[in-house]
Amino acid sequence: MKSDSSTSAAPLRGLGGPLRSSEPVRAVPARAPAVDLLEEAADLLVVHLDFRAALETCERAWQSLANHAVAEEPAGTSLEVKCSLCVVGIQALAEMDRWQEVLSWVLQYYQVPEKLPPKVLELCILLYSKMQEPGAVLDVVGAWLQDPANQNLPEYGALAEFHVQRVLLPLGCLSEAEELVVGSAAFGEERRLDVLQAIHTARQQQKREHSGSEEAQKPNQEASPSSLRFLYKLAQLFRWIRKAAFSRLYQLRIRD
């Protein structure tokens, strides 16, 4: 009986056709240990809810990246792994009510604000603004936006607008916000007009507050960490960060 030649020859075919006996078989490079540690950290975070162990696993992964640079891995993969480790670490710190440590934790690995990935910076802005501490990221985001290399990134415009809405306007830095919007080419004409209108509205509100209106000076109860609405928003933030962690981890698995 005749054998199925197409089936028996299939394992011997390379990308460029049948593999000759004289050609060496290319070994598939082993995955970096940091990728396995990333998966372990995500599992500890989401499945086991062991936030401390998840954070410690992220830190072990960072140490692994520092000690074992894998030259054969694409540079983009390494960057994705680092960014994903930050996403998981941020979530773990937030879940343990150690959100104040987030900025210093990510900066110990990236050294300077200008090197932070856009997604990590976005998470930092979102977290600190939700916790009513936008001033903590003011200088970091400002340094990132001023870096010429970052100004060519596709995420630049969205992050600049996010900075205006979540940091500069709540802090009352209206002149700085206006300068950023007018001076940046990242804003399209329509978005520029919308953001300038928001700045104008904030300026009018600021004037009313300075007039001594008692109503405008009342503390914002929604911003109180003890309010149910604040806790609900915080829970939404955690779910969003967890979703981002899983999304990045899934992308890395697909590439493998």
Backbone as JSON, one array per atom type, in Angstrom:
{
  "sequence": "MKSDSSTSAAPLRGLGGPLRSSEPVRAVPARAPAVDLLEEAADLLVVHLDFRAALETCERAWQSLANHAVAEEPAGTSLEVKCSLCVVGIQALAEMDRWQEVLSWVLQYYQVPEKLPPKVLELCILLYSKMQEPGAVLDVVGAWLQDPANQNLPEYGALAEFHVQRVLLPLGCLSEAEELVVGSAAFGEERRLDVLQAIHTARQQQKREHSGSEEAQKPNQEASPSSLRFLYKLAQLFRWIRKAAFSRLYQLRIRD",
  "N": [[0.85, -1.19, 0.0], [0.48, 2.24, -0.8], [2.25, 4.88, 0.74], [1.27, 8.0, 2.3], [2.67, 10.48, 0.75], [2.68, 13.25, 0.95], [2.08, 13.72, 3.59], [4.18, 12.45, 5.0], [6.36, 13.94, 4.18], [5.95, 16.4, 5.16], [7.01, 17.22, 7.74], [9.64, 17.72, 7.04], [9.81, 20.01, 5.63], [10.98, 23.25, 5.24], [10.79, 26.84, 5.71], [11.52, 27.76, 3.24], [11.06, 25.67, 1.51], [11.6, 22.12, 0.85], [13.6, 20.58, 3.39], [17.02, 20.17, 3.18], [19.38, 17.5, 3.73], [21.86, 18.41, 4.42], [21.47, 20.84, 5.58], [21.5, 22.68, 8.57], [19.41, 22.13, 11.43], [17.38, 24.59, 12.71], [17.38, 25.74, 15.95], [14.72, 26.44, 18.14], [14.59, 29.42, 19.92], [14.78, 29.54, 23.46], [12.19, 30.59, 25.7], [12.36, 33.66, 27.47], [13.03, 33.67, 30.98], [11.63, 35.67, 32.29], [9.2, 35.95, 30.98], [7.76, 33.68, 31.7], [7.62, 34.19, 34.43], [6.08, 36.49, 34.38], [3.6, 35.47, 33.52], [3.07, 33.87, 35.73], [2.87, 35.83, 37.72], [0.6, 37.26, 36.87], [-1.32, 35.27, 37.16], [-1.25, 34.86, 39.92], [-2.19, 37.33, 40.72], [-4.82, 37.65, 39.59], [-6.22, 35.19, 39.69], [-5.59, 33.88, 42.15], [-5.61, 36.0, 43.87], [-3.5, 36.86, 45.38], [-1.86, 39.34, 46.17], [0.54, 40.36, 47.22], [2.37, 38.32, 46.65], [2.18, 38.39, 43.89], [3.29, 40.89, 43.31], [5.91, 40.5, 44.26], [6.73, 38.51, 42.5], [6.72, 39.89, 40.1], [8.85, 41.61, 40.62], [10.93, 39.77, 40.79], [10.94, 38.97, 38.15], [11.77, 41.32, 36.86], [14.36, 41.45, 37.88], [15.38, 39.2, 36.7], [15.33, 39.97, 34.01], [17.26, 41.95, 34.1], [19.53, 40.51, 34.71], [19.77, 38.53, 32.78], [19.96, 39.24, 29.81], [18.35, 38.62, 26.86], [19.55, 38.16, 23.87], [18.63, 37.13, 21.46], [15.92, 37.49, 21.45], [13.25, 39.42, 20.09], [13.4, 42.98, 20.24], [11.02, 44.34, 20.69], [9.43, 42.46, 22.01], [10.66, 42.22, 24.52], [10.22, 44.81, 25.5], [7.44, 44.79, 25.67], [7.08, 42.82, 27.62], [8.24, 44.08, 29.87], [6.55, 46.3, 30.13], [4.11, 45.0, 30.64], [4.71, 43.76, 33.07], [4.84, 46.0, 34.69], [2.17, 46.84, 34.59], [0.85, 44.73, 35.93], [2.19, 44.92, 38.4], [1.43, 47.5, 39.25], [-1.32, 47.15, 39.59], [-1.27, 45.24, 41.68], [-0.07, 46.71, 43.8], [-1.99, 48.73, 44.1], [-4.21, 47.21, 44.9], [-3.37, 46.41, 47.39], [-3.61, 48.71, 48.77], [-1.44, 50.37, 48.53], [-1.0, 52.42, 46.82], [0.33, 54.84, 46.77], [2.96, 54.21, 46.38], [3.31, 53.56, 43.76], [4.38, 55.22, 41.65], [7.11, 55.64, 42.36], [7.84, 52.99, 42.34], [7.68, 52.12, 39.64], [9.48, 53.86, 38.49], [11.9, 53.07, 39.53], [12.71, 51.09, 37.87], [12.68, 52.14, 35.29], [14.19, 54.36, 35.54], [14.22, 57.16, 34.54], [11.6, 59.59, 33.98], [11.06, 60.08, 31.26], [11.42, 57.71, 29.9], [9.33, 56.04, 30.45], [6.81, 53.72, 29.43], [4.02, 54.59, 27.31], [1.53, 53.4, 28.08], [1.98, 52.68, 30.77], [2.42, 55.19, 31.91], [-0.06, 56.33, 31.44], [-1.67, 54.75, 33.14], [-0.61, 55.51, 35.61], [-1.34, 58.23, 35.7], [-4.13, 57.94, 35.67], [-4.59, 56.46, 38.05], [-3.53, 58.12, 40.16], [-5.02, 60.44, 39.77], [-7.61, 59.5, 40.23], [-7.37, 58.95, 42.92], [-7.33, 61.43, 43.92], [-4.91, 62.79, 43.92], [-3.46, 64.27, 41.86], [-1.28, 65.95, 41.63], [0.97, 64.5, 42.23], [1.92, 63.3, 39.94], [2.51, 65.35, 38.29], [5.07, 66.58, 37.58], [6.38, 64.38, 36.49], [4.82, 63.58, 34.26], [4.95, 65.93, 32.83], [7.7, 66.07, 32.19], [7.88, 63.81, 30.55], [6.24, 64.52, 28.39], [7.64, 66.65, 27.31], [9.84, 65.52, 26.17], [11.57, 65.1, 23.15], [11.67, 62.66, 21.71], [9.43, 61.26, 22.58], [7.41, 62.79, 21.57], [6.98, 61.98, 19.01], [5.58, 59.67, 19.15], [2.65, 57.65, 18.59], [0.81, 57.69, 20.67], [1.07, 60.1, 21.88], [-0.59, 62.43, 21.59], [-3.06, 61.66, 22.77], [-2.21, 61.18, 25.4], [-1.31, 63.71, 26.12], [-3.69, 65.17, 26.1], [-5.05, 63.73, 28.09], [-3.46, 64.37, 30.26], [-3.99, 67.09, 30.49], [-6.77, 67.06, 31.12], [-6.92, 65.4, 33.4], [-4.92, 66.14, 35.18], [-3.76, 68.85, 34.95], [-6.04, 70.62, 34.79], [-7.61, 69.88, 37.15], [-5.73, 70.71, 39.06], [-5.7, 73.37, 38.71], [-3.93, 74.52, 36.96], [-4.13, 76.37, 34.65], [-2.99, 78.09, 32.74], [-0.71, 76.65, 32.0], [-1.95, 74.44, 30.9], [-3.27, 75.57, 28.72], [-1.1, 76.5, 27.24], [0.13, 74.09, 26.54], [-1.83, 72.87, 24.91], [-2.2, 74.71, 22.81], [0.38, 74.91, 21.79], [1.11, 72.38, 20.89], [1.42, 70.16, 18.19], [0.13, 67.81, 18.19], [-2.53, 67.9, 18.74], [-5.51, 67.79, 17.0], [-7.47, 70.14, 15.06], [-10.18, 70.18, 15.82], [-10.18, 68.78, 18.28], [-8.47, 70.44, 19.7], [-9.98, 72.8, 19.94], [-12.1, 71.84, 21.5], [-10.8, 71.13, 23.9], [-9.71, 73.58, 24.64], [-12.06, 74.92, 25.14], [-12.88, 73.56, 27.41], [-10.88, 74.37, 29.14], [-11.44, 77.09, 29.25], [-13.93, 77.01, 30.51], [-13.15, 75.98, 32.99], [-11.59, 78.11, 33.85], [-13.49, 80.1, 34.19], [-14.9, 78.96, 36.28], [-12.94, 79.01, 38.21], [-12.67, 81.74, 38.63], [-15.14, 82.29, 39.78], [-14.85, 80.92, 42.15], [-12.81, 82.37, 43.36], [-14.15, 84.65, 43.89], [-15.3, 84.35, 46.26], [-17.51, 82.8, 46.65], [-19.55, 80.89, 48.66], [-20.76, 78.49, 48.08], [-19.24, 77.44, 46.0], [-16.97, 76.88, 47.38], [-17.41, 74.67, 48.92], [-16.45, 71.47, 50.19], [-15.79, 68.75, 48.01], [-17.79, 66.14, 48.24], [-17.91, 63.77, 46.84], [-15.33, 63.2, 46.23], [-14.28, 62.18, 48.51], [-12.44, 59.63, 50.09], [-13.92, 57.95, 51.72], [-16.46, 57.76, 50.74], [-19.16, 55.99, 49.16], [-19.46, 56.19, 46.41], [-16.94, 56.96, 45.57], [-15.46, 54.67, 46.22], [-16.66, 52.9, 44.5], [-15.87, 53.91, 42.02], [-13.15, 53.48, 42.29], [-13.07, 50.71, 42.35], [-13.85, 50.23, 39.72], [-11.61, 51.25, 38.45], [-9.63, 49.38, 39.23], [-10.6, 47.1, 37.97], [-10.27, 47.87, 35.34], [-7.48, 48.1, 35.12], [-6.79, 45.44, 35.64], [-7.92, 44.21, 33.4], [-6.33, 45.33, 31.42], [-3.9, 44.16, 32.05], [-4.39, 41.44, 31.52], [-4.96, 41.61, 28.8], [-2.49, 42.35, 27.65], [-0.92, 40.19, 28.42], [-2.19, 38.13, 27.03], [-1.63, 38.88, 24.4], [1.13, 38.49, 24.35], [1.25, 35.73, 24.66], [0.06, 34.88, 22.31], [1.99, 35.67, 20.47], [4.04, 33.95, 21.13]],
  "CA": [[0.0, 0.0, 0.0], [1.29, 3.45, -0.91], [2.19, 5.81, 1.88], [0.89, 9.37, 1.97], [3.94, 11.2, 0.63], [2.57, 14.64, 1.39], [2.11, 13.74, 5.05], [5.5, 12.08, 5.5], [7.35, 14.95, 3.84], [5.62, 17.69, 5.78], [7.94, 17.68, 8.79], [10.95, 18.04, 6.5], [9.74, 21.23, 4.84], [11.28, 24.5, 5.93], [10.07, 28.0, 5.18], [11.87, 27.97, 1.84], [10.89, 24.45, 0.74], [12.07, 20.92, 1.55], [14.85, 20.73, 4.12], [18.08, 19.27, 2.73], [20.06, 16.82, 4.84], [23.07, 19.15, 4.78], [21.1, 22.07, 6.26], [21.33, 22.5, 10.02], [18.08, 22.41, 11.96], [17.43, 25.77, 13.56], [16.76, 25.54, 17.26], [13.82, 27.51, 18.57], [15.14, 30.02, 21.14], [13.98, 29.35, 24.68], [11.56, 31.8, 26.2], [13.03, 34.28, 28.61], [12.38, 33.35, 32.26], [10.74, 36.76, 32.7], [7.87, 35.72, 30.4], [7.09, 32.71, 32.59], [7.33, 34.87, 35.69], [4.96, 37.39, 34.11], [2.38, 34.66, 33.55], [2.85, 33.47, 37.12], [2.42, 37.01, 38.47], [-0.78, 37.54, 36.47], [-2.14, 34.22, 37.76], [-1.34, 35.16, 41.36], [-2.98, 38.55, 40.88], [-6.22, 37.58, 39.2], [-6.85, 33.93, 40.08], [-5.38, 33.6, 43.57], [-5.76, 37.24, 44.63], [-2.34, 36.98, 46.27], [-1.27, 40.55, 45.61], [1.92, 40.48, 47.65], [3.16, 37.36, 45.87], [2.2, 38.87, 42.51], [4.27, 41.97, 43.24], [7.24, 39.92, 44.42], [7.05, 37.79, 41.27], [7.09, 40.92, 39.12], [10.19, 42.09, 40.95], [11.86, 38.72, 40.37], [11.02, 39.02, 36.69], [12.62, 42.46, 36.51], [15.73, 41.07, 38.19], [15.77, 38.25, 35.66], [15.62, 40.74, 32.8], [18.52, 42.68, 34.29], [20.66, 39.57, 34.79], [19.84, 37.66, 31.61], [19.49, 39.89, 28.6], [18.23, 37.61, 25.81], [19.86, 38.89, 22.65], [17.91, 36.64, 20.3], [14.52, 37.88, 21.5], [12.98, 40.73, 19.49], [13.39, 44.06, 21.22], [9.64, 44.67, 21.0], [8.92, 41.51, 22.99], [11.2, 42.61, 25.82], [9.52, 46.01, 25.93], [6.09, 44.38, 26.05], [7.16, 42.12, 28.9], [8.49, 45.08, 30.9], [5.33, 47.09, 30.3], [3.12, 44.14, 31.27], [5.11, 43.61, 34.46], [4.44, 47.23, 35.37], [0.71, 46.84, 34.72], [0.52, 43.79, 37.01], [2.7, 45.47, 39.65], [0.59, 48.64, 39.63], [-2.56, 46.58, 40.11], [-1.01, 44.61, 42.97], [0.13, 47.77, 44.79], [-3.28, 49.39, 44.33], [-5.07, 46.3, 45.65], [-2.89, 46.38, 48.78], [-3.71, 50.08, 49.28], [-0.1, 50.97, 48.53], [-0.97, 53.15, 45.56], [1.29, 55.95, 46.83], [4.28, 53.71, 45.99], [3.32, 53.15, 42.35], [5.27, 56.02, 40.82], [8.5, 55.32, 42.69], [8.09, 51.59, 41.99], [7.95, 51.98, 38.2], [10.66, 54.65, 38.14], [13.14, 52.37, 39.9], [13.08, 50.23, 36.75], [12.89, 52.93, 34.07], [15.17, 55.38, 35.93], [13.79, 58.54, 34.28], [10.21, 59.63, 33.49], [10.97, 60.11, 29.79], [11.5, 56.35, 29.37], [8.14, 55.27, 30.8], [5.92, 53.4, 28.31], [2.78, 55.37, 27.36], [0.47, 52.72, 28.84], [2.3, 52.79, 32.2], [2.2, 56.57, 32.29], [-1.51, 56.52, 31.47], [-2.16, 54.12, 34.36], [-0.21, 56.35, 36.74], [-2.22, 59.41, 35.69], [-5.48, 57.51, 36.05], [-4.61, 56.07, 39.46], [-3.32, 59.26, 41.07], [-6.14, 61.37, 39.64], [-8.74, 58.89, 40.92], [-7.11, 59.04, 44.34], [-7.32, 62.86, 44.24], [-3.52, 63.25, 44.1], [-2.86, 64.47, 40.53], [-0.01, 66.67, 41.73], [2.09, 63.55, 42.36], [2.43, 62.94, 38.62], [2.64, 66.57, 37.49], [6.41, 66.75, 37.02], [6.73, 63.19, 35.71], [4.15, 63.64, 32.96], [5.49, 67.09, 32.12], [9.0, 65.69, 31.62], [7.63, 62.86, 29.46], [5.66, 65.23, 27.24], [8.63, 67.55, 26.74], [10.91, 64.76, 25.52], [11.33, 65.08, 21.7], [11.44, 61.3, 21.22], [8.05, 60.87, 22.89], [6.48, 63.58, 20.77], [6.73, 61.28, 17.75], [4.8, 58.45, 19.42], [1.22, 57.81, 18.25], [0.01, 57.89, 21.88], [1.41, 61.38, 22.49], [-1.74, 63.35, 21.63], [-4.04, 61.2, 23.76], [-1.65, 61.38, 26.73], [-1.28, 65.15, 26.38], [-5.06, 65.56, 26.46], [-5.32, 63.09, 29.37], [-2.73, 65.18, 31.25], [-4.75, 68.33, 30.67], [-8.05, 66.81, 31.76], [-6.82, 64.69, 34.68], [-3.89, 66.69, 36.06], [-3.61, 70.3, 34.93], [-7.29, 71.3, 35.14], [-7.91, 69.74, 38.58], [-4.77, 71.46, 39.87], [-5.84, 74.8, 38.43], [-2.8, 74.99, 36.13], [-4.83, 76.66, 33.41], [-2.06, 78.67, 31.76], [0.11, 75.56, 31.5], [-2.8, 73.61, 30.04], [-3.5, 76.32, 27.48], [0.16, 76.51, 26.51], [0.34, 72.75, 25.98], [-2.8, 72.6, 23.84], [-1.95, 75.6, 21.68], [1.72, 74.72, 21.24], [1.38, 71.01, 20.44], [0.84, 69.76, 16.91], [-0.55, 66.52, 18.35], [-3.96, 68.14, 18.82], [-6.22, 68.21, 15.8], [-8.16, 71.42, 15.25], [-11.42, 69.97, 16.55], [-9.87, 68.45, 19.66], [-7.89, 71.62, 20.32], [-11.07, 73.7, 20.3], [-12.85, 71.23, 22.6], [-10.01, 71.22, 25.13], [-9.64, 75.0, 25.0], [-13.35, 75.26, 25.73], [-12.86, 73.02, 28.77], [-10.0, 75.25, 29.92], [-12.19, 78.33, 29.45], [-14.95, 76.73, 31.53], [-12.44, 75.87, 34.27], [-11.15, 79.45, 34.25], [-14.68, 80.79, 34.71], [-15.18, 78.37, 37.59], [-11.9, 79.5, 39.12], [-13.01, 83.12, 38.96], [-16.26, 82.27, 40.72], [-14.33, 80.5, 43.46], [-12.04, 83.48, 43.92], [-15.07, 85.72, 44.29], [-15.7, 84.08, 47.64], [-18.78, 82.1, 46.7], [-19.5, 79.82, 49.65], [-21.17, 77.23, 47.46], [-18.12, 76.91, 45.22], [-15.88, 76.48, 48.27], [-17.76, 73.48, 49.67], [-15.64, 70.31, 49.8], [-16.43, 67.8, 47.11], [-17.99, 64.91, 48.99], [-17.67, 62.62, 45.98], [-13.9, 62.92, 46.2], [-13.83, 61.61, 49.77], [-12.18, 58.19, 50.01], [-14.87, 57.18, 52.51], [-17.76, 57.72, 50.09], [-19.42, 54.78, 48.37], [-19.23, 56.45, 44.99], [-15.49, 56.94, 45.34], [-15.03, 53.28, 46.25], [-17.15, 52.27, 43.27], [-14.98, 54.33, 40.94], [-11.87, 52.82, 42.51], [-13.24, 49.33, 41.9], [-13.82, 50.28, 38.26], [-10.21, 51.44, 38.06], [-8.93, 48.11, 39.41], [-11.04, 46.18, 36.9], [-9.67, 48.34, 34.08], [-6.06, 47.73, 35.15], [-6.71, 43.99, 35.5], [-8.22, 43.91, 32.0], [-5.14, 45.7, 30.64], [-2.86, 43.15, 32.3], [-4.73, 40.22, 30.79], [-4.85, 41.87, 27.36], [-1.08, 42.31, 27.26], [-0.44, 38.83, 28.6], [-2.74, 37.34, 25.94], [-0.88, 39.23, 23.19], [2.43, 37.85, 24.43], [1.07, 34.3, 24.44], [-0.22, 34.69, 20.88], [3.27, 35.79, 19.75], [4.83, 32.75, 21.37]],
  "C": [[0.88, 1.23, 0.0], [1.12, 4.33, 0.31], [1.81, 7.18, 1.4], [2.15, 10.22, 1.95], [3.86, 12.61, 1.13], [2.65, 14.73, 2.9], [3.5, 13.46, 5.58], [6.55, 13.12, 5.21], [7.13, 16.25, 4.58], [6.59, 18.11, 6.85], [9.3, 18.09, 8.26], [10.96, 19.33, 5.71], [10.06, 22.44, 5.7], [10.49, 25.62, 5.31], [10.34, 28.18, 3.69], [11.73, 26.72, 1.0], [11.42, 23.27, 1.52], [13.43, 21.15, 2.2], [15.86, 19.71, 3.62], [18.83, 18.7, 3.93], [21.28, 17.59, 5.31], [22.75, 20.42, 5.56], [20.92, 21.82, 7.75], [19.91, 22.84, 10.45], [18.19, 23.58, 12.94], [16.69, 25.49, 14.87], [15.88, 26.73, 17.59], [14.36, 28.1, 19.86], [14.2, 29.84, 22.32], [13.37, 30.68, 25.11], [12.34, 32.34, 27.38], [12.3, 33.91, 29.89], [11.39, 34.42, 32.69], [9.33, 36.57, 32.16], [7.09, 34.74, 31.27], [6.73, 33.35, 33.93], [6.18, 35.85, 35.54], [3.64, 36.63, 34.16], [2.04, 34.22, 34.97], [2.31, 34.64, 37.94], [0.96, 37.34, 38.15], [-1.74, 36.53, 37.08], [-2.32, 34.48, 39.25], [-2.25, 36.36, 41.62], [-4.47, 38.3, 40.7], [-6.91, 36.32, 39.72], [-6.78, 33.72, 41.59], [-5.56, 34.81, 44.46], [-4.66, 37.39, 45.68], [-1.5, 38.15, 45.76], [0.2, 40.72, 46.0], [2.83, 39.55, 46.83], [3.25, 37.8, 44.41], [3.25, 39.97, 42.34], [5.69, 41.42, 43.35], [7.68, 39.17, 43.17], [7.42, 38.76, 40.16], [8.51, 41.41, 39.36], [11.26, 41.06, 40.6], [12.03, 38.72, 38.86], [11.9, 40.17, 36.22], [14.09, 42.14, 36.77], [16.25, 40.1, 37.14], [16.11, 38.96, 34.36], [16.95, 41.47, 32.9], [19.72, 41.74, 34.23], [20.85, 38.74, 33.53], [19.22, 38.36, 30.41], [19.5, 38.87, 27.47], [18.37, 38.3, 24.47], [18.99, 38.44, 21.48], [16.43, 37.0, 20.32], [14.34, 39.24, 20.85], [12.88, 41.8, 20.57], [11.97, 44.41, 21.65], [9.05, 43.75, 22.05], [9.39, 41.87, 24.39], [10.49, 43.85, 26.36], [8.1, 45.69, 26.39], [6.08, 43.69, 27.4], [7.35, 43.12, 30.04], [7.22, 45.9, 31.19], [4.26, 46.27, 31.03], [3.44, 43.89, 32.74], [4.7, 44.83, 35.28], [2.93, 47.26, 35.6], [0.28, 45.93, 35.86], [0.98, 44.35, 38.36], [1.87, 46.64, 40.16], [-0.72, 48.14, 40.24], [-2.36, 45.99, 41.5], [-0.83, 45.66, 44.08], [-1.19, 48.46, 45.13], [-4.19, 48.51, 45.18], [-4.65, 46.22, 47.12], [-2.95, 47.75, 49.44], [-2.34, 50.72, 49.46], [0.08, 51.78, 47.25], [0.02, 54.3, 45.57], [2.68, 55.52, 46.35], [4.42, 53.45, 44.5], [4.36, 53.9, 41.54], [6.74, 55.7, 41.1], [8.85, 53.89, 42.29], [8.43, 51.45, 40.51], [9.22, 52.74, 37.81], [11.96, 53.98, 38.56], [13.62, 51.46, 38.77], [13.37, 51.02, 35.47], [13.82, 54.12, 34.3], [14.68, 56.81, 35.74], [12.38, 58.54, 33.71], [10.09, 59.52, 31.97], [10.95, 58.71, 29.17], [10.26, 55.5, 29.68], [7.32, 54.95, 29.55], [4.63, 54.21, 28.43], [1.69, 54.72, 28.2], [0.73, 52.81, 30.34], [2.04, 54.2, 32.69], [0.7, 56.86, 32.39], [-2.12, 55.93, 32.75], [-1.81, 54.96, 35.59], [-1.09, 57.59, 36.83], [-3.61, 59.04, 36.2], [-5.56, 57.2, 37.54], [-4.51, 57.27, 40.39], [-4.45, 60.29, 40.95], [-7.38, 60.82, 40.33], [-8.6, 58.99, 42.44], [-6.97, 60.5, 44.8], [-5.92, 63.38, 44.56], [-2.86, 63.48, 42.73], [-1.52, 65.18, 40.57], [1.19, 65.74, 41.82], [2.71, 63.21, 41.01], [2.7, 64.17, 37.74], [4.0, 66.68, 36.81], [6.8, 65.59, 36.11], [6.11, 63.27, 34.32], [4.68, 64.82, 32.15], [6.83, 66.78, 31.46], [8.82, 64.75, 30.44], [7.14, 63.58, 28.2], [6.68, 66.15, 26.56], [9.75, 66.83, 26.0], [10.64, 64.66, 24.01], [11.04, 63.69, 21.15], [10.0, 60.86, 21.46], [7.04, 61.61, 22.03], [6.19, 62.97, 19.41], [5.89, 60.02, 17.92], [3.33, 58.68, 19.09], [0.35, 58.09, 19.47], [0.17, 59.29, 22.47], [0.19, 62.29, 22.65], [-2.75, 62.96, 22.69], [-3.52, 61.42, 25.17], [-1.6, 62.86, 27.1], [-2.67, 65.64, 26.8], [-5.45, 64.98, 27.82], [-4.67, 63.89, 30.51], [-3.48, 66.48, 31.53], [-6.0, 68.08, 31.52], [-7.91, 66.27, 33.18], [-5.85, 65.32, 35.67], [-3.94, 68.22, 36.1], [-4.9, 71.03, 35.34], [-7.66, 71.11, 36.61], [-6.98, 70.52, 39.5], [-4.89, 72.97, 39.66], [-4.71, 75.38, 37.62], [-3.32, 75.33, 34.73], [-3.91, 77.25, 32.34], [-1.18, 77.59, 31.16], [-0.69, 74.66, 30.55], [-3.01, 74.28, 28.68], [-2.25, 76.33, 26.61], [0.42, 75.17, 25.83], [-0.57, 72.5, 24.79], [-2.5, 73.44, 22.6], [-0.62, 75.28, 21.0], [2.01, 73.34, 20.68], [0.66, 70.72, 19.13], [0.07, 68.45, 17.02], [-2.06, 66.69, 18.43], [-4.5, 68.52, 17.45], [-7.02, 69.47, 16.1], [-9.42, 71.24, 16.09], [-11.16, 69.67, 18.02], [-9.29, 69.65, 20.39], [-8.99, 72.58, 20.78], [-11.87, 73.15, 21.49], [-12.1, 71.39, 23.92], [-9.88, 72.68, 25.58], [-10.95, 75.47, 25.62], [-13.43, 74.76, 27.17], [-11.99, 73.89, 29.68], [-10.71, 76.56, 30.23], [-13.24, 78.15, 30.54], [-14.3, 76.63, 32.91], [-11.99, 77.24, 34.77], [-12.33, 80.25, 34.82], [-15.04, 80.28, 36.1], [-14.18, 78.88, 38.62], [-12.19, 80.93, 39.54], [-14.15, 83.18, 39.96], [-15.8, 81.87, 42.12], [-13.58, 81.64, 44.13], [-12.94, 84.63, 44.38], [-15.6, 85.49, 45.7], [-17.04, 83.39, 47.76], [-18.68, 80.92, 47.66], [-19.85, 78.47, 49.03], [-20.02, 76.6, 46.69], [-17.01, 76.39, 46.11], [-16.19, 75.23, 49.07], [-16.89, 72.31, 49.24], [-16.45, 69.35, 48.95], [-16.56, 66.46, 47.82], [-17.71, 63.67, 48.16], [-16.2, 62.23, 45.96], [-13.41, 62.26, 47.48], [-13.61, 60.11, 49.64], [-13.18, 57.35, 50.77], [-16.23, 57.04, 51.84], [-17.91, 56.47, 49.25], [-19.14, 55.01, 46.9], [-17.75, 56.43, 44.67], [-14.99, 55.5, 45.29], [-15.49, 52.54, 45.0], [-16.25, 52.63, 42.09], [-13.62, 53.65, 41.07], [-11.94, 51.36, 42.06], [-13.23, 49.25, 40.37], [-12.39, 50.42, 37.76], [-9.44, 50.13, 38.16], [-9.31, 47.13, 38.31], [-10.4, 46.57, 35.58], [-8.2, 47.94, 34.01], [-5.91, 46.22, 34.97], [-6.95, 43.57, 34.05], [-7.01, 44.22, 31.12], [-4.03, 44.68, 30.83], [-3.14, 41.89, 31.51], [-4.58, 40.41, 29.28], [-3.41, 41.76, 26.89], [-0.52, 40.91, 27.38], [-0.93, 37.94, 27.46], [-1.98, 37.62, 24.64], [0.48, 38.55, 23.19], [2.32, 36.35, 24.17], [0.82, 34.0, 22.96], [1.09, 34.74, 20.09], [4.13, 34.56, 19.94], [4.32, 31.6, 20.52]]
}
